[in-house]
PDB file of N, CA and C in Angstrom:
ATOM      1  N   GLN A 106     101.830 115.349  95.843  1.00 83.00           N
ATOM      2  CA  GLN A 106     103.131 116.009  96.524  1.00 83.00           C
ATOM      3  C   GLN A 106     104.131 115.170  96.131  1.00 83.00           C
ATOM      4  N   GLY A 107     104.152 113.865  96.164  1.00 86.00           N
ATOM      5  CA  GLY A 107     105.199 112.827  95.720  1.00 86.00           C
ATOM      6  C   GLY A 107     105.473 113.153  94.265  1.00 86.00           C
ATOM      7  N   ALA A 108     104.837 113.662  93.255  1.00 88.00           N
ATOM      8  CA  ALA A 108     105.114 113.838  91.964  1.00 88.00           C
ATOM      9  C   ALA A 108     105.803 115.231  91.949  1.00 88.00           C
ATOM     10  N   ASN A 109     105.432 116.228  92.768  1.00 90.00           N
ATOM     11  CA  ASN A 109     106.134 117.586  92.709  1.00 90.00           C
ATOM     12  C   ASN A 109     107.389 117.320  93.399  1.00 90.00           C
ATOM     13  N   LEU A 110     107.728 116.460  94.389  1.00 92.00           N
ATOM     14  CA  LEU A 110     108.921 116.300  94.784  1.00 92.00           C
ATOM     15  C   LEU A 110     110.013 115.470  94.143  1.00 92.00           C
ATOM     16  N   PHE A 111     109.420 114.569  93.304  1.00 91.00           N
ATOM     17  CA  PHE A 111     110.192 114.077  92.368  1.00 91.00           C
ATOM     18  C   PHE A 111     110.571 114.894  90.913  1.00 91.00           C
ATOM     19  N   PHE A 112     109.682 115.646  90.507  1.00 92.00           N
ATOM     20  CA  PHE A 112     109.944 116.806  89.749  1.00 92.00           C
ATOM     21  C   PHE A 112     111.097 117.599  90.036  1.00 92.00           C
ATOM     22  N   GLN A 113     111.177 117.997  91.427  1.00 93.00           N
ATOM     23  CA  GLN A 113     112.212 118.974  92.077  1.00 93.00           C
ATOM     24  C   GLN A 113     113.555 118.121  91.893  1.00 93.00           C
ATOM     25  N   LEU A 114     113.645 117.028  92.369  1.00 93.00           N
ATOM     26  CA  LEU A 114     114.708 116.024  92.209  1.00 93.00           C
ATOM     27  C   LEU A 114     115.298 115.930  90.822  1.00 93.00           C
ATOM     28  N   ILE A 115     114.523 115.930  89.780  1.00 92.00           N
ATOM     29  CA  ILE A 115     114.792 115.776  88.303  1.00 92.00           C
ATOM     30  C   ILE A 115     115.362 116.895  88.068  1.00 92.00           C
ATOM     31  N   ALA A 116     114.597 118.081  88.296  1.00 92.00           N
ATOM     32  CA  ALA A 116     115.025 119.417  87.893  1.00 92.00           C
ATOM     33  C   ALA A 116     116.492 119.861  88.441  1.00 92.00           C
ATOM     34  N   ARG A 117     116.607 119.463  89.618  1.00 93.00           N
ATOM     35  CA  ARG A 117     117.986 119.778  90.349  1.00 93.00           C
ATOM     36  C   ARG A 117     119.138 119.040  89.641  1.00 93.00           C
ATOM     37  N   ARG A 118     118.784 117.772  89.108  1.00 93.00           N
ATOM     38  CA  ARG A 118     119.697 117.033  88.583  1.00 93.00           C
ATOM     39  C   ARG A 118     120.162 117.365  87.012  1.00 93.00           C
ATOM     40  N   TYR A 119     119.111 117.848  86.471  1.00 92.00           N
ATOM     41  CA  TYR A 119     118.997 117.963  84.915  1.00 92.00           C
ATOM     42  C   TYR A 119     120.217 118.700  84.548  1.00 92.00           C
ATOM     43  N   GLU A 120     120.730 118.137  83.429  1.00 92.00           N
ATOM     44  CA  GLU A 120     122.036 118.483  82.654  1.00 92.00           C
ATOM     45  C   GLU A 120     123.200 118.747  83.787  1.00 92.00           C
ATOM     46  N   LYS A 121     123.193 118.049  84.988  1.00 93.00           N
ATOM     47  CA  LYS A 121     124.400 118.149  85.911  1.00 93.00           C
ATOM     48  C   LYS A 121     124.988 116.832  86.213  1.00 93.00           C
ATOM     49  N   VAL A 122     124.080 115.795  86.402  1.00 92.00           N
ATOM     50  CA  VAL A 122     124.547 114.469  86.867  1.00 92.00           C
ATOM     51  C   VAL A 122     123.734 113.378  85.756  1.00 92.00           C
ATOM     52  N   PRO A 123     124.292 112.250  85.656  1.00 91.00           N
ATOM     53  CA  PRO A 123     123.670 111.313  84.997  1.00 91.00           C
ATOM     54  C   PRO A 123     122.588 110.610  85.940  1.00 91.00           C
ATOM     55  N   THR A 124     121.519 110.235  85.487  1.00 91.00           N
ATOM     56  CA  THR A 124     120.534 109.678  86.114  1.00 91.00           C
ATOM     57  C   THR A 124     119.977 108.334  85.356  1.00 91.00           C
ATOM     58  N   VAL A 125     119.734 107.104  86.219  1.00 91.00           N
ATOM     59  CA  VAL A 125     119.374 105.960  85.422  1.00 91.00           C
ATOM     60  C   VAL A 125     117.878 105.751  86.181  1.00 91.00           C
ATOM     61  N   PHE A 126     117.049 105.515  85.117  1.00 87.00           N
ATOM     62  CA  PHE A 126     115.750 104.993  85.532  1.00 87.00           C
ATOM     63  C   PHE A 126     115.494 103.559  84.963  1.00 87.00           C
ATOM     64  N   THR A 127     114.690 102.991  86.052  1.00 87.00           N
ATOM     65  CA  THR A 127     114.069 101.502  85.289  1.00 87.00           C
ATOM     66  C   THR A 127     112.723 101.755  85.646  1.00 87.00           C
ATOM     67  N   SER A 128     111.941 101.434  84.716  1.00 87.00           N
ATOM     68  CA  SER A 128     110.434 101.386  84.892  1.00 87.00           C
ATOM     69  C   SER A 128     109.822 100.104  84.216  1.00 87.00           C
ATOM     70  N   ASN A 129     108.567  99.726  84.761  1.00 85.00           N
ATOM     71  CA  ASN A 129     107.994  98.677  83.971  1.00 85.00           C
ATOM     72  C   ASN A 129     106.638  99.493  83.355  1.00 85.00           C
ATOM     73  N   LYS A 130     106.710 100.721  83.275  1.00 88.00           N
ATOM     74  CA  LYS A 130     105.595 101.477  82.708  1.00 88.00           C
ATOM     75  C   LYS A 130     106.015 102.373  81.504  1.00 88.00           C
ATOM     76  N   PRO A 131     105.384 102.278  80.245  1.00 89.00           N
ATOM     77  CA  PRO A 131     105.728 103.084  79.342  1.00 89.00           C
ATOM     78  C   PRO A 131     105.627 104.502  79.624  1.00 89.00           C
ATOM     79  N   PHE A 132     106.257 105.305  78.633  1.00 90.00           N
ATOM     80  CA  PHE A 132     106.195 106.705  79.050  1.00 90.00           C
ATOM     81  C   PHE A 132     104.746 107.447  78.933  1.00 90.00           C
ATOM     82  N   SER A 133     103.963 106.706  77.940  1.00 91.00           N
ATOM     83  CA  SER A 133     102.677 106.903  77.839  1.00 91.00           C
ATOM     84  C   SER A 133     101.813 106.882  79.061  1.00 91.00           C
ATOM     85  N   GLN A 134     102.241 106.247  80.032  1.00 92.00           N
ATOM     86  CA  GLN A 134     101.388 105.833  81.323  1.00 92.00           C
ATOM     87  C   GLN A 134     101.931 106.564  82.409  1.00 92.00           C
ATOM     88  N   TRP A 135     102.926 107.514  82.131  1.00 90.00           N
ATOM     89  CA  TRP A 135     103.621 108.210  83.444  1.00 90.00           C
ATOM     90  C   TRP A 135     102.706 109.227  83.835  1.00 90.00           C
ATOM     91  N   ASN A 136     101.763 109.809  83.078  1.00 88.00           N
ATOM     92  CA  ASN A 136     100.775 110.723  83.721  1.00 88.00           C
ATOM     93  C   ASN A 136      99.951 110.183  84.682  1.00 88.00           C
ATOM     94  N   LYS A 137      99.616 108.827  84.575  1.00 90.00           N
ATOM     95  CA  LYS A 137      98.740 107.889  85.232  1.00 90.00           C
ATOM     96  C   LYS A 137      99.410 107.788  86.656  1.00 90.00           C
ATOM     97  N   VAL A 138     101.041 107.441  86.615  1.00 88.00           N
ATOM     98  CA  VAL A 138     101.759 107.125  87.741  1.00 88.00           C
ATOM     99  C   VAL A 138     101.844 108.418  88.534  1.00 88.00           C
ATOM    100  N   PHE A 139     102.151 109.576  88.036  1.00 87.00           N
ATOM    101  CA  PHE A 139     102.214 110.671  88.717  1.00 87.00           C
ATOM    102  C   PHE A 139     100.865 111.401  88.876  1.00 87.00           C
ATOM    103  N   ALA A 140      99.752 110.960  88.405  1.00 86.00           N
ATOM    104  CA  ALA A 140      98.353 111.477  88.537  1.00 86.00           C
ATOM    105  C   ALA A 140      98.423 113.042  88.238  1.00 86.00           C
ATOM    106  N   ASP A 141      99.179 113.627  87.596  1.00 85.00           N
ATOM    107  CA  ASP A 141      99.246 115.085  86.950  1.00 85.00           C
ATOM    108  C   ASP A 141     100.032 114.956  85.554  1.00 85.00           C
ATOM    109  N   VAL A 142      99.165 115.428  84.655  1.00 90.00           N
ATOM    110  CA  VAL A 142      99.718 115.274  83.262  1.00 90.00           C
ATOM    111  C   VAL A 142     100.775 116.450  83.018  1.00 90.00           C
ATOM    112  N   THR A 143     100.612 117.542  83.707  1.00 91.00           N
ATOM    113  CA  THR A 143     101.891 118.681  83.570  1.00 91.00           C
ATOM    114  C   THR A 143     102.874 118.326  84.217  1.00 91.00           C
ATOM    115  N   ILE A 144     102.956 117.721  85.365  1.00 90.00           N
ATOM    116  CA  ILE A 144     104.306 117.349  86.126  1.00 90.00           C
ATOM    117  C   ILE A 144     104.806 116.087  85.347  1.00 90.00           C
ATOM    118  N   ALA A 145     104.055 115.244  84.860  1.00 91.00           N
ATOM    119  CA  ALA A 145     104.583 114.019  84.188  1.00 91.00           C
ATOM    120  C   ALA A 145     105.282 114.611  82.920  1.00 91.00           C
ATOM    121  N   SER A 146     104.645 115.480  82.301  1.00 93.00           N
ATOM    122  CA  SER A 146     105.241 115.982  80.952  1.00 93.00           C
ATOM    123  C   SER A 146     106.501 116.733  81.364  1.00 93.00           C
ATOM    124  N   ALA A 147     106.473 117.466  82.316  1.00 92.00           N
ATOM    125  CA  ALA A 147     107.942 118.327  82.705  1.00 92.00           C
ATOM    126  C   ALA A 147     109.063 117.332  83.016  1.00 92.00           C
ATOM    127  N   ILE A 148     108.601 116.204  83.831  1.00 92.00           N
ATOM    128  CA  ILE A 148     109.549 115.254  84.191  1.00 92.00           C
ATOM    129  C   ILE A 148     110.009 114.629  82.829  1.00 92.00           C
ATOM    130  N   LEU A 149     109.255 114.084  81.986  1.00 93.00           N
ATOM    131  CA  LEU A 149     109.741 113.363  80.697  1.00 93.00           C
ATOM    132  C   LEU A 149     110.466 114.347  79.823  1.00 93.00           C
ATOM    133  N   ASP A 150     110.073 115.627  79.932  1.00 94.00           N
ATOM    134  CA  ASP A 150     110.896 116.515  78.946  1.00 94.00           C
ATOM    135  C   ASP A 150     112.428 116.591  79.504  1.00 94.00           C
ATOM    136  N   ARG A 151     112.596 116.759  80.732  1.00 92.00           N
ATOM    137  CA  ARG A 151     113.814 116.750  81.249  1.00 92.00           C
ATOM    138  C   ARG A 151     114.640 115.497  81.157  1.00 92.00           C
ATOM    139  N   VAL A 152     113.929 114.468  81.524  1.00 91.00           N
ATOM    140  CA  VAL A 152     114.417 112.950  81.590  1.00 91.00           C
ATOM    141  C   VAL A 152     114.911 112.612  79.961  1.00 91.00           C
ATOM    142  N   LEU A 153     114.051 113.059  79.148  1.00 92.00           N
ATOM    143  CA  LEU A 153     114.277 112.280  77.659  1.00 92.00           C
ATOM    144  C   LEU A 153     115.137 113.166  76.904  1.00 92.00           C
ATOM    145  N   HIS A 154     115.442 114.520  77.406  1.00 93.00           N
ATOM    146  CA  HIS A 154     116.128 115.351  76.609  1.00 93.00           C
ATOM    147  C   HIS A 154     117.538 114.938  76.011  1.00 93.00           C
ATOM    148  N   HIS A 155     118.338 114.452  77.017  1.00 90.00           N
ATOM    149  CA  HIS A 155     119.634 113.952  76.627  1.00 90.00           C
ATOM    150  C   HIS A 155     119.646 112.356  76.997  1.00 90.00           C
ATOM    151  N   CYS A 156     118.897 111.692  76.760  1.00 90.00           N
ATOM    152  CA  CYS A 156     118.880 110.156  77.256  1.00 90.00           C
ATOM    153  C   CYS A 156     119.025 109.251  76.004  1.00 90.00           C
ATOM    154  N   THR A 157     119.288 108.109  76.478  1.00 91.00           N
ATOM    155  CA  THR A 157     119.285 106.937  75.676  1.00 91.00           C
ATOM    156  C   THR A 157     118.222 105.900  76.271  1.00 91.00           C
ATOM    157  N   VAL A 158     117.127 105.461  75.363  1.00 90.00           N
ATOM    158  CA  VAL A 158     116.196 104.571  76.123  1.00 90.00           C
ATOM    159  C   VAL A 158     116.699 103.154  75.567  1.00 90.00           C
ATOM    160  N   VAL A 159     116.726 102.292  76.694  1.00 89.00           N
ATOM    161  CA  VAL A 159     116.943 100.970  76.400  1.00 89.00           C
ATOM    162  C   VAL A 159     115.728 100.142  76.835  1.00 89.00           C
ATOM    163  N   ASN A 160     114.976  99.478  75.668  1.00 86.00           N
ATOM    164  CA  ASN A 160     113.740  99.012  75.934  1.00 86.00           C
ATOM    165  C   ASN A 160     114.055  97.234  76.104  1.00 86.00           C
ATOM    166  N   ILE A 161     113.796  96.944  77.102  1.00 82.00           N
ATOM    167  CA  ILE A 161     114.171  95.316  77.403  1.00 82.00           C
ATOM    168  C   ILE A 161     112.833  94.829  77.514  1.00 82.00           C
ATOM    169  N   LYS A 162     112.566  93.716  76.712  1.00 83.00           N
ATOM    170  CA  LYS A 162     111.450  93.009  76.827  1.00 83.00           C
ATOM    171  C   LYS A 162     111.731  91.516  77.110  1.00 83.00           C
ATOM    172  N   GLY A 163     110.825  90.989  77.827  1.00 80.00           N
ATOM    173  CA  GLY A 163     111.247  89.687  78.427  1.00 80.00           C
ATOM    174  C   GLY A 163     110.724  89.460  79.709  1.00 80.00           C
ATOM    175  N   GLY A 164     110.850  88.310  80.318  1.00 79.00           N
ATOM    176  CA  GLY A 164     110.389  87.934  81.593  1.00 79.00           C
ATOM    177  C   GLY A 164     111.236  88.413  82.725  1.00 79.00           C
ATOM    178  N   SER A 165     110.710  88.411  83.742  1.00 80.00           N
ATOM    179  CA  SER A 165     111.427  89.038  84.924  1.00 80.00           C
ATOM    180  C   SER A 165     112.254  88.018  85.756  1.00 80.00           C
ATOM    181  N   TYR A 166     113.668  88.308  85.816  1.00 78.00           N
ATOM    182  CA  TYR A 166     114.693  87.502  86.404  1.00 78.00           C
ATOM    183  C   TYR A 166     114.216  86.973  87.741  1.00 78.00           C
ATOM    184  N   ARG A 167     113.569  87.933  88.410  1.00 84.00           N
ATOM    185  CA  ARG A 167     113.325  87.671  89.863  1.00 84.00           C
ATOM    186  C   ARG A 167     112.115  86.581  89.907  1.00 84.00           C
ATOM    187  N   LEU A 168     111.129  86.835  89.106  1.00 86.00           N
ATOM    188  CA  LEU A 168     110.161  85.985  88.867  1.00 86.00           C
ATOM    189  C   LEU A 168     110.776  84.592  88.471  1.00 86.00           C
ATOM    190  N   LYS A 169     111.510  84.454  87.539  1.00 86.00           N
ATOM    191  CA  LYS A 169     112.048  83.287  87.178  1.00 86.00           C
ATOM    192  C   LYS A 169     112.678  82.595  88.107  1.00 86.00           C
ATOM    193  N   GLU A 170     113.501  83.336  89.063  1.00 87.00           N
ATOM    194  CA  GLU A 170     114.339  82.801  90.238  1.00 87.00           C
ATOM    195  C   GLU A 170     113.228  82.131  91.189  1.00 87.00           C
ATOM    196  N   ARG A 171     112.355  82.937  91.368  1.00 85.00           N
ATOM    197  CA  ARG A 171     111.283  82.527  92.511  1.00 85.00           C
ATOM    198  C   ARG A 171     110.565  81.335  91.981  1.00 85.00           C
ATOM    199  N   LYS A 172     110.251  81.290  90.760  1.00 86.00           N
ATOM    200  CA  LYS A 172     109.694  79.959  90.278  1.00 86.00           C
ATOM    201  C   LYS A 172     110.367  78.661  90.478  1.00 86.00           C
ATOM    202  N   GLU A 173     111.869  78.776  90.046  1.00 87.00           N
ATOM    203  CA  GLU A 173     112.873  77.798  90.250  1.00 87.00           C
ATOM    204  C   GLU A 173     112.925  77.492  91.739  1.00 87.00           C
ATOM    205  N   TYR A 174     113.118  78.460  92.533  1.00 86.00           N
ATOM    206  CA  TYR A 174     113.182  78.384  93.961  1.00 86.00           C
ATOM    207  C   TYR A 174     111.805  77.435  94.542  1.00 86.00           C
ATOM    208  N   MET A 175     110.645  77.909  93.962  1.00 84.00           N
ATOM    209  CA  MET A 175     109.505  76.969  94.474  1.00 84.00           C
ATOM    210  C   MET A 175     109.387  75.610  93.951  1.00 84.00           C
ATOM    211  N   LYS A 176     110.005  75.405  92.755  1.00 84.00           N
ATOM    212  CA  LYS A 176     109.884  74.065  92.161  1.00 84.00           C
ATOM    213  C   LYS A 176     110.841  73.243  92.913  1.00 84.00           C
ATOM    214  N   GLN A 177     112.054  73.758  93.163  1.00 81.00           N
ATOM    215  CA  GLN A 177     112.993  73.063  94.027  1.00 81.00           C
ATOM    216  C   GLN A 177     112.459  72.712  95.448  1.00 81.00           C
ATOM    217  N   LYS A 178     111.765  73.840  96.144  1.00 75.00           N
ATOM    218  CA  LYS A 178     111.261  73.702  97.439  1.00 75.00           C
ATOM    219  C   LYS A 178     110.066  72.363  97.454  1.00 75.00           C
ATOM    220  N   ARG A 179     109.274  72.361  96.226  1.00 74.00           N
ATOM    221  CA  ARG A 179     108.172  71.379  96.151  1.00 74.00           C
ATOM    222  C   ARG A 179     108.824  70.011  96.073  1.00 74.00           C
ATOM    223  N   HIS A 180     109.910  70.021  95.324  1.00 69.00           N
ATOM    224  CA  HIS A 180     110.615  68.640  95.172  1.00 69.00           C
ATOM    225  C   HIS A 180     111.332  67.992  96.374  1.00 69.00           C
ATOM    226  N   ILE A 181     111.780  69.225  97.322  1.00 68.00           N
ATOM    227  CA  ILE A 181     112.439  68.776  98.494  1.00 68.00           C
ATOM    228  C   ILE A 181     111.167  68.199  99.659  1.00 68.00           C
ATOM    229  N   VAL A 182     109.978  68.920  99.632  1.00 64.00           N
ATOM    230  CA  VAL A 182     108.889  68.616 100.351  1.00 64.00           C
ATOM    231  C   VAL A 182     108.381  67.197 100.064  1.00 64.00           C
ATOM    232  N   ASN A 183     108.293  67.104  98.634  1.00 65.00           N
ATOM    233  CA  ASN A 183     107.826  65.657  98.008  1.00 65.00           C
ATOM    234  C   ASN A 183     108.745  64.661  98.317  1.00 65.00           C
ATOM    235  N   THR A 184     109.976  64.881  98.231  1.00 65.00           N
ATOM    236  CA  THR A 184     110.833  63.650  98.720  1.00 65.00           C
ATOM    237  C   THR A 184     110.997  63.366 100.118  1.00 65.00           C
ATOM    238  N   LEU A 185     110.778  64.391 101.027  1.00 62.00           N
ATOM    239  CA  LEU A 185     110.712  64.246 102.527  1.00 62.00           C
ATOM    240  C   LEU A 185     109.204  63.424 102.683  1.00 62.00           C
ATOM    241  N   PHE A 186     108.362  63.923 101.987  1.00 64.00           N
ATOM    242  CA  PHE A 186     106.943  63.225 102.361  1.00 64.00           C
ATOM    243  C   PHE A 186     107.028  61.619 101.903  1.00 64.00           C
ATOM    244  N   GLU A 187     107.758  61.547 100.727  1.00 66.00           N
ATOM    245  CA  GLU A 187     107.841  60.057 100.328  1.00 66.00           C
ATOM    246  C   GLU A 187     108.797  59.324 101.148  1.00 66.00           C
ATOM    247  N   GLN A 188     109.815  59.916 101.884  1.00 61.00           N
ATOM    248  CA  GLN A 188     110.730  59.241 102.661  1.00 61.00           C
ATOM    249  C   GLN A 188     109.838  58.694 103.912  1.00 61.00           C
ATOM    250  N   GLY A 189     108.967  59.800 104.436  1.00 54.00           N
ATOM    251  CA  GLY A 189     108.286  59.459 105.542  1.00 54.00           C
ATOM    252  C   GLY A 189     107.091  58.341 105.505  1.00 54.00           C
ATOM    253  N   GLN A 190     106.750  58.140 104.213  1.00 56.00           N
ATOM    254  CA  GLN A 190     105.560  57.010 103.696  1.00 56.00           C
ATOM    255  C   GLN A 190     106.432  55.495 103.887  1.00 56.00           C
ATOM    256  N   ALA A 191     107.533  55.461 103.760  1.00 50.00           N
ATOM    257  CA  ALA A 191     108.320  54.191 103.581  1.00 50.00           C
ATOM    258  C   ALA A 191     108.349  53.425 104.905  1.00 50.00           C
TER     259      ALA A 191
END
């Protein structure tokens, strides 16, 4: 049902207003995302008709920020622990 509702949203917006999508799935996997090849094809037909695809490859900024945060947190904990030993 979710795929059908999403299709209806896309169909209403089609050729009327701009829509920006972000996805970590290639178009070839959208039929798995929506679990319906027909609806996935219909959505992609409308989405890709007047689109510009920007394919960005690289690491996640959120994951990078999280790793830096955890590294800093470990440093603070280690510093506190070392001070407690003195």
